[in-house]
Amino acid sequence: DKTVSLRKDLSEMHEWITQAEEEYLERDFEYKTPDELQKAVEELKRAKEEAVQKEVKVKLITDSVNNFIAKAPPAAHEALKKELDVLITSYQRLCSRLNGKCKTLEEVWACWRELLSYLDAENKWLNEIELKLKATENIQGGAEEISESLDSLERLMRHPEDNRNQIRELAQTLTDGGILDELINEKLEKFNTRWEELQQEAVRRQKSLEQSIQSAQETDKTLRLIQESLAVIDKQLTAYIADRVDAAQVPQEAQ
């Protein structure tokens, strides 16, 4: 009987739609690790592709039902037409929901990858600060050399806040949705602690270098005065030698 065959096809498609809804749309998902999130994205992509492929089956059923209705007595029309309409509506709704959820999860995955990218960039900058702080830990030299090290550190510290703001916003977006919240909070706590510690150490080092510059400038000034004084004395003593003046004659200079 053609009606039985058509109803069987309609029933099988209804069952597939219900199963897909339960499997991908009705369950509560928790994404605590990146692997779980990535796996969910891949599963939804496959489900979306499978639903698209079922469009051929839905079209065949639609054509079969319409062909049957065109030839069958009116009494058989209403029930089958109603079942077909329900099937088409259910199928279109499933495709729409799968597309929506897949798009959302892809955006979430992209958001996670972007967060990692910003964290990586900021941690590389913090590594540079760490190296710079070690390089200026026991710096030796005159005021000019120390001043160059201070300028270099200050240039490095003039780092825009944009990346850090992006990290906060991306993390907030993900954790608000309960996605990777424990992992993100752990990464952020580690990053923020390191950021604060290095910032404080950099401020201390800047003050220390400024004091070292001042001390070096004072030392340079003292040495310059000593050199000028010695030059005067050397000039005077050279004149005495040229004039064959005996030390006994100039007891103060001799002393």
Short mmCIF file of C-alpha atoms in Angstrom, two decimals:
data_model
loop_
_atom_site.label_atom_id
_atom_site.label_comp_id
_atom_site.label_asym_id
_atom_site.label_seq_id
_atom_site.Cartn_x
_atom_site.Cartn_y
_atom_site.Cartn_z
CA ASP A 1 0.00 0.00 0.00
CA LYS A 2 1.48 3.34 -1.10
CA THR A 3 0.03 5.21 1.90
CA VAL A 4 1.76 2.84 4.35
CA SER A 5 5.06 3.23 2.50
CA LEU A 6 4.81 7.02 2.53
CA ARG A 7 3.90 7.10 6.21
CA LYS A 8 6.89 4.86 6.96
CA ASP A 9 9.23 7.29 5.17
CA LEU A 10 7.68 10.23 7.03
CA SER A 11 8.00 8.41 10.36
CA GLU A 12 11.66 7.52 9.76
CA MET A 13 12.51 11.14 8.99
CA HIS A 14 10.63 12.32 12.07
CA GLU A 15 12.62 9.84 14.18
CA TRP A 16 15.92 11.07 12.70
CA ILE A 17 14.98 14.71 13.39
CA THR A 18 13.96 13.90 16.99
CA GLN A 19 17.19 11.97 17.57
CA ALA A 20 19.30 14.82 16.13
CA GLU A 21 17.51 17.34 18.36
CA GLU A 22 18.09 15.21 21.46
CA GLU A 23 21.71 14.52 20.56
CA TYR A 24 22.85 18.01 19.61
CA LEU A 25 20.30 20.55 20.82
CA GLU A 26 18.45 19.35 23.91
CA ARG A 27 21.36 18.15 26.05
CA ASP A 28 23.13 20.46 28.51
CA PHE A 29 26.74 20.84 27.45
CA GLU A 30 29.63 21.88 29.69
CA TYR A 31 32.95 22.80 28.15
CA LYS A 32 35.65 22.64 30.79
CA THR A 33 38.61 21.93 28.51
CA PRO A 34 39.63 23.18 25.06
CA ASP A 35 39.47 19.57 23.79
CA GLU A 36 35.82 19.28 24.83
CA LEU A 37 34.99 22.57 23.12
CA GLN A 38 36.84 21.67 19.92
CA LYS A 39 35.18 18.24 19.85
CA ALA A 40 31.73 19.86 20.23
CA VAL A 41 32.45 22.24 17.33
CA GLU A 42 33.51 19.33 15.09
CA GLU A 43 30.45 17.25 16.08
CA LEU A 44 28.07 20.10 15.32
CA LYS A 45 29.72 20.68 11.94
CA ARG A 46 29.18 17.01 11.09
CA ALA A 47 25.57 17.17 12.31
CA LYS A 48 24.94 20.29 10.20
CA GLU A 49 26.42 18.59 7.12
CA GLU A 50 24.34 15.48 7.74
CA ALA A 51 21.18 17.60 8.02
CA VAL A 52 22.00 19.30 4.72
CA GLN A 53 22.44 15.89 3.09
CA LYS A 54 19.00 14.84 4.38
CA GLU A 55 17.48 17.61 2.26
CA VAL A 56 17.53 15.23 -0.71
CA LYS A 57 15.55 12.68 1.31
CA VAL A 58 13.01 15.32 2.41
CA LYS A 59 12.58 16.46 -1.19
CA LEU A 60 12.00 12.90 -2.39
CA ILE A 61 9.37 12.33 0.32
CA THR A 62 7.72 15.66 -0.55
CA ASP A 63 7.59 14.76 -4.26
CA SER A 64 6.26 11.29 -3.49
CA VAL A 65 3.53 12.61 -1.20
CA ASN A 66 2.52 15.34 -3.67
CA ASN A 67 2.43 12.85 -6.55
CA PHE A 68 0.32 10.47 -4.48
CA ILE A 69 -2.08 13.25 -3.43
CA ALA A 70 -2.47 14.30 -7.03
CA LYS A 71 -3.75 10.82 -7.93
CA ALA A 72 -5.32 9.60 -4.67
CA PRO A 73 -8.92 10.17 -3.58
CA PRO A 74 -9.54 13.34 -1.51
CA ALA A 75 -10.10 11.35 1.68
CA ALA A 76 -6.40 10.40 1.75
CA HIS A 77 -5.16 13.94 1.18
CA GLU A 78 -5.59 15.77 4.48
CA ALA A 79 -3.75 13.45 6.90
CA LEU A 80 -0.76 12.91 4.60
CA LYS A 81 -0.52 16.60 3.72
CA LYS A 82 -0.58 17.50 7.40
CA GLU A 83 2.18 14.98 8.20
CA LEU A 84 4.28 16.32 5.31
CA ASP A 85 3.85 19.91 6.48
CA VAL A 86 4.89 18.92 10.03
CA LEU A 87 7.95 17.12 8.65
CA ILE A 88 9.06 20.06 6.50
CA THR A 89 8.59 22.51 9.39
CA SER A 90 10.49 20.24 11.81
CA TYR A 91 13.30 19.71 9.31
CA GLN A 92 13.70 23.42 8.57
CA ARG A 93 13.65 24.25 12.28
CA LEU A 94 16.31 21.60 12.97
CA CYS A 95 18.57 22.97 10.22
CA SER A 96 18.11 26.51 11.52
CA ARG A 97 18.89 25.51 15.12
CA LEU A 98 21.92 23.45 14.11
CA ASN A 99 23.26 26.33 12.01
CA GLY A 100 22.71 28.75 14.88
CA LYS A 101 24.37 26.57 17.50
CA CYS A 102 27.24 25.66 15.19
CA LYS A 103 27.87 29.34 14.43
CA THR A 104 27.76 30.19 18.15
CA LEU A 105 30.25 27.46 19.07
CA GLU A 106 32.57 28.42 16.21
CA GLU A 107 32.52 32.00 17.52
CA VAL A 108 33.24 30.71 21.04
CA TRP A 109 36.17 28.65 19.74
CA ALA A 110 37.49 31.67 17.81
CA CYS A 111 37.11 33.77 20.98
CA TRP A 112 39.17 31.21 22.95
CA ARG A 113 41.90 31.14 20.29
CA GLU A 114 41.97 34.94 20.23
CA LEU A 115 42.30 35.03 24.01
CA LEU A 116 45.28 32.66 23.83
CA SER A 117 46.83 34.83 21.12
CA TYR A 118 46.58 38.00 23.26
CA LEU A 119 47.89 36.18 26.34
CA ASP A 120 50.84 34.89 24.31
CA ALA A 121 51.64 38.39 23.02
CA GLU A 122 51.47 39.92 26.51
CA ASN A 123 53.58 37.16 28.06
CA LYS A 124 56.24 37.71 25.40
CA TRP A 125 56.28 41.40 26.40
CA LEU A 126 56.58 40.41 30.08
CA ASN A 127 59.51 38.14 29.13
CA GLU A 128 61.22 41.17 27.57
CA ILE A 129 60.68 43.17 30.76
CA GLU A 130 62.13 40.32 32.81
CA LEU A 131 65.24 40.21 30.64
CA LYS A 132 65.59 44.01 30.78
CA LEU A 133 65.30 44.01 34.58
CA LYS A 134 68.01 41.34 34.85
CA ALA A 135 70.24 43.33 32.48
CA THR A 136 69.92 46.45 34.67
CA GLU A 137 70.21 44.61 38.00
CA ASN A 138 73.86 45.43 38.73
CA ILE A 139 74.66 47.85 35.95
CA GLN A 140 78.06 49.48 36.07
CA GLY A 141 79.23 52.61 34.26
CA GLY A 142 78.84 56.33 34.18
CA ALA A 143 75.77 58.53 34.18
CA GLU A 144 75.39 58.36 30.39
CA GLU A 145 75.43 54.56 30.25
CA ILE A 146 72.97 54.23 33.15
CA SER A 147 70.73 56.87 31.53
CA GLU A 148 70.62 54.84 28.31
CA SER A 149 69.53 51.75 30.29
CA LEU A 150 66.82 53.79 32.04
CA ASP A 151 65.55 55.16 28.72
CA SER A 152 65.47 51.65 27.28
CA LEU A 153 63.45 50.35 30.24
CA GLU A 154 61.03 53.28 30.10
CA ARG A 155 60.45 52.76 26.37
CA LEU A 156 59.64 49.12 27.03
CA MET A 157 57.22 50.08 29.80
CA ARG A 158 55.31 52.44 27.49
CA HIS A 159 53.22 49.47 26.38
CA PRO A 160 49.59 50.08 25.29
CA GLU A 161 46.77 48.72 27.46
CA ASP A 162 44.83 47.50 24.39
CA ASN A 163 45.91 43.85 24.65
CA ARG A 164 45.19 43.65 28.35
CA ASN A 165 41.74 45.16 27.82
CA GLN A 166 41.05 42.62 25.09
CA ILE A 167 42.10 39.80 27.42
CA ARG A 168 39.66 41.01 30.08
CA GLU A 169 36.78 41.36 27.60
CA LEU A 170 37.33 38.00 25.90
CA ALA A 171 37.71 36.20 29.22
CA GLN A 172 34.53 37.85 30.53
CA THR A 173 32.59 36.81 27.43
CA LEU A 174 33.63 33.17 27.79
CA THR A 175 33.27 32.84 31.56
CA ASP A 176 29.85 34.55 31.51
CA GLY A 177 28.73 31.62 29.37
CA GLY A 178 30.33 29.12 31.75
CA ILE A 179 32.81 28.08 29.06
CA LEU A 180 36.32 27.05 30.14
CA ASP A 181 35.75 29.23 33.21
CA GLU A 182 38.09 27.37 35.59
CA LEU A 183 40.92 27.21 33.05
CA ILE A 184 40.49 30.86 32.03
CA ASN A 185 40.37 32.09 35.64
CA GLU A 186 43.55 30.14 36.37
CA LYS A 187 45.35 31.58 33.34
CA LEU A 188 44.18 35.12 34.13
CA GLU A 189 45.21 34.90 37.78
CA LYS A 190 48.68 33.71 36.77
CA PHE A 191 49.01 36.41 34.09
CA ASN A 192 47.73 39.27 36.27
CA THR A 193 49.97 38.25 39.20
CA ARG A 194 53.02 38.19 36.96
CA TRP A 195 52.00 41.49 35.33
CA GLU A 196 51.61 43.26 38.69
CA GLU A 197 54.89 41.88 40.08
CA LEU A 198 56.92 42.92 37.05
CA GLN A 199 55.26 46.35 36.93
CA GLN A 200 56.16 46.97 40.58
CA GLU A 201 59.71 45.70 40.06
CA ALA A 202 60.08 47.93 36.99
CA VAL A 203 58.97 51.01 38.96
CA ARG A 204 61.49 50.17 41.71
CA ARG A 205 64.24 49.67 39.12
CA GLN A 206 63.43 53.00 37.45
CA LYS A 207 63.80 54.82 40.79
CA SER A 208 67.02 52.93 41.51
CA LEU A 209 68.47 53.85 38.10
CA GLU A 210 67.48 57.51 38.58
CA GLN A 211 69.36 57.52 41.93
CA SER A 212 72.35 55.81 40.29
CA ILE A 213 72.40 58.47 37.57
CA GLN A 214 72.37 61.22 40.20
CA SER A 215 75.20 59.55 42.15
CA ALA A 216 77.21 59.02 38.97
CA GLN A 217 76.70 62.67 37.97
CA GLU A 218 77.94 63.81 41.40
CA THR A 219 80.95 61.49 41.12
CA ASP A 220 81.69 62.76 37.61
CA LYS A 221 81.49 66.34 38.86
CA THR A 222 83.86 65.61 41.76
CA LEU A 223 86.34 63.86 39.47
CA ARG A 224 86.21 66.77 37.04
CA LEU A 225 86.96 69.26 39.82
CA ILE A 226 89.86 67.08 41.03
CA GLN A 227 91.23 66.84 37.50
CA GLU A 228 90.98 70.61 37.04
CA SER A 229 92.76 71.15 40.38
CA LEU A 230 95.48 68.67 39.46
CA ALA A 231 95.94 70.37 36.10
CA VAL A 232 96.49 73.72 37.86
CA ILE A 233 98.98 72.16 40.28
CA ASP A 234 100.74 70.31 37.45
CA LYS A 235 101.04 73.54 35.49
CA GLN A 236 102.46 75.37 38.54
CA LEU A 237 104.96 72.61 39.34
CA THR A 238 106.04 72.43 35.69
CA ALA A 239 106.73 76.18 35.80
CA TYR A 240 108.78 75.77 39.00
CA ILE A 241 110.85 73.02 37.37
CA ALA A 242 111.41 75.17 34.32
CA ASP A 243 112.57 78.06 36.57
CA ARG A 244 114.75 75.64 38.63
CA VAL A 245 112.91 76.57 41.83
CA ASP A 246 113.96 74.36 44.75
CA ALA A 247 111.32 72.68 46.94
CA ALA A 248 112.78 74.38 49.99
CA GLN A 249 111.89 77.71 48.43
CA VAL A 250 108.18 76.79 48.12
CA PRO A 251 107.41 74.74 51.25
CA GLN A 252 103.60 74.88 50.77
CA GLU A 253 103.69 73.44 47.19
CA ALA A 254 106.41 70.96 48.22
CA GLN A 255 104.20 69.68 51.03
#
